[in-house]
Amino acid sequence: LTSSEVAVSVISDYKPKEKVLFATRKGLVKRVALSEFDTTRKTTDATKLAAGDAVIAVTCISDAKTVLLVSKNKLCVAFEVSSISVLKKTAAGIIGMKLADDDEVIYADMVTDTTEFTLDEKTYSVKKLTPGKRGTRGKLIE
């Protein structure tokens, strides 16, 4: 890594048929097959990013079927992972969450009904969130 790069995720249990979820600060998401990263090169680009965007999460898609995105302005959207197309590693992604100009995604993960997450020292339960559709602004979390 260069001095301006940060490791977002390390995947140690390589299974080429599995897929990973990418989420960016500007609300883009994509599913990519791990086999896309089979290469003999030392480094490879993992995604295309717009100016000012950054990858905030890369996670294996497991038994959890729901993607959760939470923004800085405490808006949240939860949607089915199946609504995200499987894309090539060079693709930018599709809109997972629409954001206001002053907002950005600060949390992204695959979740189940029993998942809890902490934001500003307050813990939230996923089971209290209403699942929605990908590409919306989401709802304010309380």
Short mmCIF file of N, CA, C and O in Angstrom, two decimals, residues 66 68 78 107 110-117 124-131:
data_model
loop_
_atom_site.label_atom_id
_atom_site.label_comp_id
_atom_site.label_asym_id
_atom_site.label_seq_id
_atom_site.Cartn_x
_atom_site.Cartn_y
_atom_site.Cartn_z
N THR A 66 -29.18 -9.36 3.93
CA THR A 66 -29.53 -7.94 3.95
C THR A 66 -28.28 -7.07 4.03
O THR A 66 -27.36 -7.35 4.78
N LEU A 68 -26.89 -3.30 4.91
CA LEU A 68 -27.26 -2.12 5.69
C LEU A 68 -26.26 -1.01 5.40
O LEU A 68 -25.06 -1.22 5.47
N ALA A 78 -31.83 -0.48 4.51
CA ALA A 78 -31.54 -1.91 4.53
C ALA A 78 -32.28 -2.53 3.34
O ALA A 78 -33.46 -2.26 3.13
N TYR A 107 -21.17 3.63 7.43
CA TYR A 107 -21.23 2.24 7.88
C TYR A 107 -21.91 1.42 6.80
O TYR A 107 -22.95 1.81 6.27
N MET A 110 -23.11 -6.56 5.82
CA MET A 110 -24.14 -7.57 5.65
C MET A 110 -24.68 -7.85 7.05
O MET A 110 -23.90 -8.04 7.98
N VAL A 111 -26.00 -7.86 7.20
CA VAL A 111 -26.59 -8.00 8.54
C VAL A 111 -27.71 -9.04 8.56
O VAL A 111 -28.26 -9.40 7.53
N THR A 112 -28.03 -9.47 9.78
CA THR A 112 -29.18 -10.33 10.04
C THR A 112 -30.08 -9.59 11.04
O THR A 112 -29.71 -8.52 11.53
N ASP A 113 -31.21 -10.18 11.37
CA ASP A 113 -32.13 -9.56 12.33
C ASP A 113 -31.51 -9.41 13.72
O ASP A 113 -31.95 -8.60 14.51
N THR A 114 -30.49 -10.19 14.03
CA THR A 114 -29.90 -10.14 15.36
C THR A 114 -28.68 -9.21 15.42
O THR A 114 -28.11 -9.03 16.50
N THR A 115 -28.31 -8.61 14.30
CA THR A 115 -27.15 -7.73 14.26
C THR A 115 -27.44 -6.43 15.01
O THR A 115 -28.54 -5.88 14.92
N GLU A 116 -26.44 -5.96 15.74
CA GLU A 116 -26.49 -4.64 16.36
C GLU A 116 -25.27 -3.86 15.89
O GLU A 116 -24.23 -4.44 15.62
N PHE A 117 -25.42 -2.55 15.75
CA PHE A 117 -24.29 -1.71 15.37
C PHE A 117 -24.29 -0.46 16.23
O PHE A 117 -25.33 -0.06 16.77
N TYR A 124 -27.74 0.29 18.05
CA TYR A 124 -29.00 0.12 17.32
C TYR A 124 -29.18 -1.35 16.96
O TYR A 124 -28.21 -2.04 16.67
N SER A 125 -30.41 -1.82 16.95
CA SER A 125 -30.72 -3.18 16.57
C SER A 125 -31.31 -3.19 15.16
O SER A 125 -32.21 -2.41 14.85
N VAL A 126 -30.81 -4.08 14.33
CA VAL A 126 -31.31 -4.19 12.96
C VAL A 126 -32.77 -4.63 12.94
O VAL A 126 -33.52 -4.23 12.07
N LYS A 127 -33.18 -5.44 13.91
CA LYS A 127 -34.56 -5.94 13.91
C LYS A 127 -35.59 -4.80 14.03
O LYS A 127 -36.74 -4.96 13.65
N LYS A 128 -35.17 -3.63 14.52
CA LYS A 128 -36.08 -2.50 14.64
C LYS A 128 -36.16 -1.67 13.35
O LYS A 128 -36.97 -0.75 13.26
N LEU A 129 -35.32 -2.00 12.37
CA LEU A 129 -35.31 -1.26 11.11
C LEU A 129 -36.25 -1.91 10.11
O LEU A 129 -36.36 -3.13 10.06
N THR A 130 -36.91 -1.09 9.33
CA THR A 130 -37.79 -1.60 8.30
C THR A 130 -37.01 -1.77 7.00
O THR A 130 -36.42 -0.80 6.52
N PRO A 131 -36.98 -2.99 6.44
CA PRO A 131 -36.26 -3.16 5.18
C PRO A 131 -36.88 -2.29 4.09
O PRO A 131 -38.09 -2.08 4.05
#
